[in-house]
Tab-separated table of C-alpha atoms and ligand atoms in Angstrom:
chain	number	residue	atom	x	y	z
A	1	UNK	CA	169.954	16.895	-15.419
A	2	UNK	CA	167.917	16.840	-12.228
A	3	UNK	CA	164.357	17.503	-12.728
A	4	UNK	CA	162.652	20.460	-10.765
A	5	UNK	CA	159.361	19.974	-8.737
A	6	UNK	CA	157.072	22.914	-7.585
A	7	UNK	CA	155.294	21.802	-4.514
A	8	UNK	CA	152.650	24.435	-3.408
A	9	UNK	CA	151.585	23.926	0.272
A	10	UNK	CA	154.974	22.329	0.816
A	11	UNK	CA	155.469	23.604	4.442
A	12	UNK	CA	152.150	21.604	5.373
A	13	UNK	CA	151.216	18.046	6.609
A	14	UNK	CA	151.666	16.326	3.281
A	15	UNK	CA	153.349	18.718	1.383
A	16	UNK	CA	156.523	18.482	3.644
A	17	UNK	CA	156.311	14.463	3.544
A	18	UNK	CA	155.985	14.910	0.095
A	19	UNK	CA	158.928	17.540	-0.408
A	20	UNK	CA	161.265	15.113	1.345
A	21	UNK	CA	160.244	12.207	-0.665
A	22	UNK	CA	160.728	14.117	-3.637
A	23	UNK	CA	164.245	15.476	-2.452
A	24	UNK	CA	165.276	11.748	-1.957
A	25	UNK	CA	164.830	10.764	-5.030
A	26	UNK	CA	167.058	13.085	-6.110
A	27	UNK	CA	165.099	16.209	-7.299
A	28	UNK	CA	165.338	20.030	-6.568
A	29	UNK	CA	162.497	21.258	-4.996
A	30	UNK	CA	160.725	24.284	-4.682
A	31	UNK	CA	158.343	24.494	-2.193
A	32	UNK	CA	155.908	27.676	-2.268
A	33	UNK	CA	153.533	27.856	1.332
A	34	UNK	CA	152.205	31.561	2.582
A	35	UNK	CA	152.537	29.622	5.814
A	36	UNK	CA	148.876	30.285	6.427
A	37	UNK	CA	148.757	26.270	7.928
A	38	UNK	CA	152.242	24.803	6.887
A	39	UNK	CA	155.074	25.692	9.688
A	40	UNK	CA	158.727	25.781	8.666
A	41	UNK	CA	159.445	23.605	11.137
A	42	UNK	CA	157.686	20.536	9.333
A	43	UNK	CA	161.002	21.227	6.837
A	44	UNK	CA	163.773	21.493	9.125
A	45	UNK	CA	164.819	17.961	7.680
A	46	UNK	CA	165.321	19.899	4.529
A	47	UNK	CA	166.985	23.209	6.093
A	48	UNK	CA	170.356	23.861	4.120
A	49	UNK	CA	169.762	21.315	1.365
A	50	UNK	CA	171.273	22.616	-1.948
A	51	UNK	CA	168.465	20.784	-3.340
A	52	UNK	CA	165.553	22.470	-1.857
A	53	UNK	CA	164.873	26.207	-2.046
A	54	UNK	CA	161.537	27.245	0.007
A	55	UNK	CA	159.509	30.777	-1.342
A	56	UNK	CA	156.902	32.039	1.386
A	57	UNK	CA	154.217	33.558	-1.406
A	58	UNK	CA	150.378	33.283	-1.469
A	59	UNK	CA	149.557	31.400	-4.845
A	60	UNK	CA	146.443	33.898	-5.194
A	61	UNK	CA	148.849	36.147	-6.608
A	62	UNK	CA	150.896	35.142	-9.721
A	63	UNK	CA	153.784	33.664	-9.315
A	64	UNK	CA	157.240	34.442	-11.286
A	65	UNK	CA	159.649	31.726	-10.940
A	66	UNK	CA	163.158	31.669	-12.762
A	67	UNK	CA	164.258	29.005	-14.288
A	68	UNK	CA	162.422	25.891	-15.655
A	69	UNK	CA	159.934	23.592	-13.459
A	70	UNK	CA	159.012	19.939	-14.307
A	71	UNK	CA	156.289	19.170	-12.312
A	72	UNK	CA	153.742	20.904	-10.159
A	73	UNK	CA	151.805	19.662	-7.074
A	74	UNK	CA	149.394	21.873	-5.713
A	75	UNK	CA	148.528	20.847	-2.044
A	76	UNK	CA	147.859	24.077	-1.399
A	77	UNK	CA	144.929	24.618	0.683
A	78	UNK	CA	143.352	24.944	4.308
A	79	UNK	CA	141.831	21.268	4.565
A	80	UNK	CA	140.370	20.892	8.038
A	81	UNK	CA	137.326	21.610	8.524
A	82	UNK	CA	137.392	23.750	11.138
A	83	UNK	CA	139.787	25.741	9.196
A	84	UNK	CA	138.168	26.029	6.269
A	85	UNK	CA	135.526	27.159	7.219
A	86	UNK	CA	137.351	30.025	9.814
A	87	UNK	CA	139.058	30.463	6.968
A	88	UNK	CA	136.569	30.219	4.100
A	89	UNK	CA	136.684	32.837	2.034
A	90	UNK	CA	140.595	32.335	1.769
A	91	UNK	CA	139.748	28.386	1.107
A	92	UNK	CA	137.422	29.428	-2.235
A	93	UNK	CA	139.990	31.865	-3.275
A	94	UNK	CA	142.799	29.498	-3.145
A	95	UNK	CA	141.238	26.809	-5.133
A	96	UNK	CA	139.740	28.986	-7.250
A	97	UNK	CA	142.327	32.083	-8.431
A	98	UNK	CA	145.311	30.170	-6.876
A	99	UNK	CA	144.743	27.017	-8.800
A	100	UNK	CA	144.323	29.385	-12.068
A	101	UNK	CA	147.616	30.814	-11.406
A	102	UNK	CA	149.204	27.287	-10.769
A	103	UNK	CA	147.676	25.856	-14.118
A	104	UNK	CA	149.044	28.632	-15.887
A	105	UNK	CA	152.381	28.534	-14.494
A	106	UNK	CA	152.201	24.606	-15.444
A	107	UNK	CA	151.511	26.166	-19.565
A	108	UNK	CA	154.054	28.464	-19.241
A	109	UNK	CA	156.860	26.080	-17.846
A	110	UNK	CA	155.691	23.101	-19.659
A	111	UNK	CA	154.759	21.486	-16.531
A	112	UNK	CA	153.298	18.114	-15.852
A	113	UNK	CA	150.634	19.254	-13.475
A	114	UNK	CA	148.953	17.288	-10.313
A	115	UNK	CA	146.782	18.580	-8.096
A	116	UNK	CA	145.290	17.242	-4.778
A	117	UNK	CA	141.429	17.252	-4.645
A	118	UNK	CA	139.041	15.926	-2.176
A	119	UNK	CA	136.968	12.882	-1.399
A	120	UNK	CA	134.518	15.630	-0.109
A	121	UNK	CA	133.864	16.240	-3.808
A	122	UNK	CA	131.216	13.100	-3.212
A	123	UNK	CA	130.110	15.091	-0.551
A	124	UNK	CA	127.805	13.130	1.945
A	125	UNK	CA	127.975	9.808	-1.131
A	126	UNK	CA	124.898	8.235	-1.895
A	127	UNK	CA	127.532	5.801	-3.645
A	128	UNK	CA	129.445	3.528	-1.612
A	129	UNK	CA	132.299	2.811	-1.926
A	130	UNK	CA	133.409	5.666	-4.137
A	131	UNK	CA	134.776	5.422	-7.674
A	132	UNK	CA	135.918	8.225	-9.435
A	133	UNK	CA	132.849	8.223	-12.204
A	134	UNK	CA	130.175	9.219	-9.094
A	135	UNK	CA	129.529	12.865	-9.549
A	136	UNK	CA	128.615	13.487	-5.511
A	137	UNK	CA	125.922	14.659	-3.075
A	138	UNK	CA	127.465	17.926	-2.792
A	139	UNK	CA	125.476	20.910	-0.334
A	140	UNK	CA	126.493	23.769	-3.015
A	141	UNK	CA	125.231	26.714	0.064
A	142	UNK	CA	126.238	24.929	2.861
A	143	UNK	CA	128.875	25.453	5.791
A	144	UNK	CA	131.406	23.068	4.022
A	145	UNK	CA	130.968	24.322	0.452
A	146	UNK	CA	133.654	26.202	0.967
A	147	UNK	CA	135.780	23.553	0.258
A	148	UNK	CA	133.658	21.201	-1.508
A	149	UNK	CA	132.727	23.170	-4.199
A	150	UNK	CA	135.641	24.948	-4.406
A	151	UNK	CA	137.772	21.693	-4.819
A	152	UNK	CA	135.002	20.853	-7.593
A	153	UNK	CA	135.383	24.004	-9.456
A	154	UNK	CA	139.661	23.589	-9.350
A	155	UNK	CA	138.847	20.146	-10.697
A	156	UNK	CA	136.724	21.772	-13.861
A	157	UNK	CA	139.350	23.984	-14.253
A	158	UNK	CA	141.886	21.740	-14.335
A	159	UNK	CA	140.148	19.381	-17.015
A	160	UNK	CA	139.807	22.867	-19.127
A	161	UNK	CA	143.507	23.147	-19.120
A	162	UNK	CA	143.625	20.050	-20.363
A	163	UNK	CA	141.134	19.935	-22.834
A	164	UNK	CA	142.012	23.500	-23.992
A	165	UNK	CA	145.858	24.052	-23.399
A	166	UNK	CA	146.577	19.839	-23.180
A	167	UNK	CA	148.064	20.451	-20.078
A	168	UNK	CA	149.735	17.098	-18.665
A	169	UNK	CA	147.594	17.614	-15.619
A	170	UNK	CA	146.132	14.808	-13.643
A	171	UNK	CA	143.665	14.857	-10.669
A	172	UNK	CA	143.843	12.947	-7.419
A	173	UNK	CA	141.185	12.535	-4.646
A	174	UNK	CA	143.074	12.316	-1.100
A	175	UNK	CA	141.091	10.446	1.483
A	176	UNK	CA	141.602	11.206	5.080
A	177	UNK	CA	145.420	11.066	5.539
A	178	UNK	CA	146.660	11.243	9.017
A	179	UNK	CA	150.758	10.715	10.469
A	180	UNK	CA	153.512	12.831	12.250
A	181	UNK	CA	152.852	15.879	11.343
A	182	UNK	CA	149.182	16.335	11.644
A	183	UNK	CA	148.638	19.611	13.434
A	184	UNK	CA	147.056	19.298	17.040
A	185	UNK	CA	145.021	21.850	16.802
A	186	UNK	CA	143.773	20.726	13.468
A	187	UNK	CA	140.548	20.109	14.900
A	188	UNK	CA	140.413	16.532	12.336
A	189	UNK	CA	139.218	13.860	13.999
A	190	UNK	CA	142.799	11.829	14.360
A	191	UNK	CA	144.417	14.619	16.022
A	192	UNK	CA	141.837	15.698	18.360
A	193	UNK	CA	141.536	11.900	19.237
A	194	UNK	CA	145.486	11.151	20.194
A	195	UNK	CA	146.055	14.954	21.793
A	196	UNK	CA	142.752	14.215	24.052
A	197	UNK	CA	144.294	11.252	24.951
A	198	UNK	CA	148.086	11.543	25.783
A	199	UNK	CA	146.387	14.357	27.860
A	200	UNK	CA	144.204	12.139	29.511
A	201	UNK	CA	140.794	14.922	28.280
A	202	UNK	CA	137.575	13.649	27.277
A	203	UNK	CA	137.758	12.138	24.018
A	204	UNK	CA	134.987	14.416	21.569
A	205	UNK	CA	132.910	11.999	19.644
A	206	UNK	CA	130.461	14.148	17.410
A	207	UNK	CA	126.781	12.334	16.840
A	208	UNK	CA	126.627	9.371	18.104
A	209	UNK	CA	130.247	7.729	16.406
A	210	UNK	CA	128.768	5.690	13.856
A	211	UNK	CA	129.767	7.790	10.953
A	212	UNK	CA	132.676	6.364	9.115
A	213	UNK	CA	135.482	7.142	7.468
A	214	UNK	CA	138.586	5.224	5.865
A	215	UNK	CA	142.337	6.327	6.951
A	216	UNK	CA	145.238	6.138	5.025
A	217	UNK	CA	148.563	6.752	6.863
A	218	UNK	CA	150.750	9.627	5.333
A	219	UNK	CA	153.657	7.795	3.944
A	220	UNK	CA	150.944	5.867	1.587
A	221	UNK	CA	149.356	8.626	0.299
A	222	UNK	CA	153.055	10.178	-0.559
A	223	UNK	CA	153.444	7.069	-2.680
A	224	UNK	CA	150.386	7.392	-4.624
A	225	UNK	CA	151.241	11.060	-5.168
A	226	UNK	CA	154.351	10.481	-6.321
A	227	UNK	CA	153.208	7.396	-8.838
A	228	UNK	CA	150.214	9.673	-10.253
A	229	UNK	CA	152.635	12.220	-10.719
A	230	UNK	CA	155.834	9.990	-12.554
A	231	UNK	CA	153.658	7.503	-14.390
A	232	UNK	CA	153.109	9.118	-17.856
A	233	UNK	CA	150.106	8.445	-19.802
A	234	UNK	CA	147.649	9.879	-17.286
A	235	UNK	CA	146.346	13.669	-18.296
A	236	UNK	CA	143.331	14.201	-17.835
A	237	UNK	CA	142.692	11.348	-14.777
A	238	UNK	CA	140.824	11.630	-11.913
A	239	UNK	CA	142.232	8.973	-9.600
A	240	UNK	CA	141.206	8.272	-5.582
A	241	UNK	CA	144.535	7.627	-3.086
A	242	UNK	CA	143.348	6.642	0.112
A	243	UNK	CA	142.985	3.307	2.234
A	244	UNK	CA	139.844	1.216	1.666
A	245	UNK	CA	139.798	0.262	5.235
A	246	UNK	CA	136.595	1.584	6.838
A	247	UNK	CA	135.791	2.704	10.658
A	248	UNK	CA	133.487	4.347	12.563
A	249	UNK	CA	134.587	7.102	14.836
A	250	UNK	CA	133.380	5.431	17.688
A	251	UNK	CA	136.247	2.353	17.130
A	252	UNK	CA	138.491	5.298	15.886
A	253	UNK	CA	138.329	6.863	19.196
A	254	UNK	CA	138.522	3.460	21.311
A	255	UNK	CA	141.508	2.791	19.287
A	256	UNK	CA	143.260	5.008	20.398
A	257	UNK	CA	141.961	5.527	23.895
A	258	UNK	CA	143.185	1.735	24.030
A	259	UNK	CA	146.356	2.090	22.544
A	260	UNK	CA	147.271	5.164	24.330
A	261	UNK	CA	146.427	3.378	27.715
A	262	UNK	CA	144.755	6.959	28.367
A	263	UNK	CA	141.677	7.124	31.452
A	264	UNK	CA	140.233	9.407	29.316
A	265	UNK	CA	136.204	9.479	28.753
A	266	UNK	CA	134.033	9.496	26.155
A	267	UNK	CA	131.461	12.767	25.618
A	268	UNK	CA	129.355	13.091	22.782
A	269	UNK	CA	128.938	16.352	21.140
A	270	UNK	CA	126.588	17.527	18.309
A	271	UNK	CA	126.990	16.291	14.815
A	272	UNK	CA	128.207	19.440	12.559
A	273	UNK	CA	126.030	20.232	9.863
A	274	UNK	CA	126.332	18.209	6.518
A	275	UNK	CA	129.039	15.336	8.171
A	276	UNK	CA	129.024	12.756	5.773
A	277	UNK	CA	127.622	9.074	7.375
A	278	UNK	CA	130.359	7.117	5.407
A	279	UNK	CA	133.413	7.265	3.011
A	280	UNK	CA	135.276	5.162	1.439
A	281	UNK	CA	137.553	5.036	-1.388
A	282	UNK	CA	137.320	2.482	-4.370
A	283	UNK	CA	141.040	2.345	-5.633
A	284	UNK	CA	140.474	0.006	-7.994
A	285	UNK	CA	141.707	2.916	-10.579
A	286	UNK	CA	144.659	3.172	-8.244
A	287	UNK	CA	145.324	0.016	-8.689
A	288	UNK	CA	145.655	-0.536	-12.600
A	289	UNK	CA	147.139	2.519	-13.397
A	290	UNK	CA	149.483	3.039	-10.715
A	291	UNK	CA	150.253	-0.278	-9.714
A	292	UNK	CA	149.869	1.300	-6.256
A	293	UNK	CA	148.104	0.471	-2.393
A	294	UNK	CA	148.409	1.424	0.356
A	295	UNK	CA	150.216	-0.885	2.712
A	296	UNK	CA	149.894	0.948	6.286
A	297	UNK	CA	147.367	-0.100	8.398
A	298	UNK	CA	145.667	1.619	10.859
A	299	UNK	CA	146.763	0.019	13.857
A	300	UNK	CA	150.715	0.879	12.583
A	301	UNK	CA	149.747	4.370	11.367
A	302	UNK	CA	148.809	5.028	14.620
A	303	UNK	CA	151.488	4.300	16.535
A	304	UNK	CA	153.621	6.044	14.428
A	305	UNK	CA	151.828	9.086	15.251
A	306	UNK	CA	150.838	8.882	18.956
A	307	UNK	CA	154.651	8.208	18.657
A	308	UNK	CA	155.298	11.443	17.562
A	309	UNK	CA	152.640	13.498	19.205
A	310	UNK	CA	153.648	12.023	22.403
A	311	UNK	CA	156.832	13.779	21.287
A	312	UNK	CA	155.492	17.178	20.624
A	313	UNK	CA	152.957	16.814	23.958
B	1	LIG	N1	134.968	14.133	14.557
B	1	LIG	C1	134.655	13.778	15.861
B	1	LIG	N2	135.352	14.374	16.875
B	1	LIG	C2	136.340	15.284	16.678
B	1	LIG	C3	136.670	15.635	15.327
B	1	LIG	C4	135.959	15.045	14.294
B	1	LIG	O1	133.770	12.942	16.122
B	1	LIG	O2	136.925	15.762	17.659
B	1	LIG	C5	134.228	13.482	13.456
B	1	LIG	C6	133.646	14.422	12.418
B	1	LIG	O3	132.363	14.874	12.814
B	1	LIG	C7	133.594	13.524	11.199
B	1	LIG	C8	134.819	12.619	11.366
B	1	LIG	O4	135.148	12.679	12.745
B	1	LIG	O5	132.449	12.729	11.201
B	1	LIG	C9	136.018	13.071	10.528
B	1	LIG	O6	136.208	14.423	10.764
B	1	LIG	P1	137.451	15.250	10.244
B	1	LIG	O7	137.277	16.663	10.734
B	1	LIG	O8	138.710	14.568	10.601
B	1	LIG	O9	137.384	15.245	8.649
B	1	LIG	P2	136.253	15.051	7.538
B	1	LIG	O10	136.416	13.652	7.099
B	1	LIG	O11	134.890	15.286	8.137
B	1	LIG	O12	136.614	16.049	6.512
């Protein structure tokens, strides 16, 4: 019998990778997006399969599906900052009464249950790297606690389903992911980067470029999803997926600017409020239960997806 996977937020960045991942190794998949970000066209790999069925619903309302489900991923939610915080009422809802619905659908179908948190949970980390045990710097009033804190509340909600219903749900931390894909008009810092410079714009740096952050390349963080989710054993885990490597925005934007062979120049803009000076993962935890890391680096990532945004100029 084929085993059934619910991915909500499907028709976005990750969640389409991940549906066609999923797909090739031979499940049905049900992908549920309100299309708020994700764009059908991110699954026109998938259009026709018998394998795949796609449901355009908002998971703030409950959701009736037929039929029994084996696993749920819940990617669902706006995760740029730009967006969520256009968008930030809709962001707390989501996480909040749309991860409630999800964690009950997971009790009622007998689910195993995984759902995508944030290495913003550490907020701006007095902790460096990150391991899963730091509890954060976390602005709870500020312009990104839209997301923050509503990624931290899904988290204590899911570890309530677990400790109350034993829910087989697990919890992973997604560092910044970039790849094809990645909308340009995101407003993230990868896209902005390669869509200034195919176009030959200035390249926006905000503060001065020496904040940091660590990138892992889409196709790794599908395989870490995928292994948190299969691996049995691991309710109730909190585990980081993302790629250890570590660069400031400044060599993030002269990456690029190099590699594109783009004449574009630099201008500096002002730091948004509550940016956080440095991430990056500890996957140590990745590591010994997963068996997993990432093996894309940045250099490769990113030719991949000037690649493809050179593509979609
Ligand atoms: N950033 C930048 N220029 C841009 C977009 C982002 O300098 O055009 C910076 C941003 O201030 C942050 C980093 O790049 O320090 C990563 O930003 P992003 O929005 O990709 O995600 P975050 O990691 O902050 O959630």
């Amino acid at each position: 019998m084929k085993k059934t996977a619910l991915v909500a937020g499907g028709a976005g960045f990750i969640g389409s990778h991940l549906c066609e991942a999923l797909i090739g190794r031979g499940m049905r998949v049900i992908c549920v997006d309100n299309l708020g970000t994700g764009k059908m066209e991110n699954l026109k790999a998938l259009k026709g399969n018998k394998n795949f069925t796609f449901i355009k619903a908002d998971i703030r309302k409950k959701i009736n599906i037929k039929g029994g489900i084996d696993y749920i991923f819940h990617l669902a939610s706006y995760a740029s900052p730009p967006y969520y915080q256009a968008k930030s009422i809709e962001t707390l809802m989501t996480n909040s009464l749309g991860t409630f619905n999800l964690l009950e659908l997971a009790v009622e179908k007998k689910a195993r249950y995984l759902i995508t948190s944030t290495s913003e949970t550490y907020g701006d980390p007095k902790e460096h790297p990150q391991k899963e045990t730091y509890w954060g710097n976390v602005n709870p009033v500020g312009i990104r606690s839209c997301y923050d804190e509503a990624k931290r509340f899904a988290e204590a909600l899911t570890m309530e389903f677990f400790r109350k219903h034993k829910l087989d749900a697990r919890i992973i931390r997604i560092f910044n992911t970039y790849g094809p894909r990645l909308q340009k008009d995101d407003g993230r810092v990868i896209s902005n980067f390669i869509w200034q410079a195919i176009h030959n714009d200035p390249i926006t740096i905000y503060g001065d470029g020496s904040q940091t952050r660590s990138f892992c390349y889409v196709s790794d963080q599908v395989g870490g999803l995928m292994a948190a989710m299969m691996k049995p054993g691991l309710a109730g885990e909190v585990i980081n997926i993302g790629n250890p490597g570590e660069f400031t925005v400044k060599q993030a934007a002269d990456m690029i600017k190099q590699m594109t062979g783009s004449s574009s120049g630099i201008i500096y803009k002002p730091l948004p409020k509550d940016d956080p000076a440095r991430r990056k993962p500890d996957i140590s935890k990745a590591k010994k239960l997963l068996g997993w890391i990432p093996s894309v680096k940045l250099k490769e990532g990113l030719e991949k997806t000037i690649e493809w945004f050179e593509k979609s100029k």
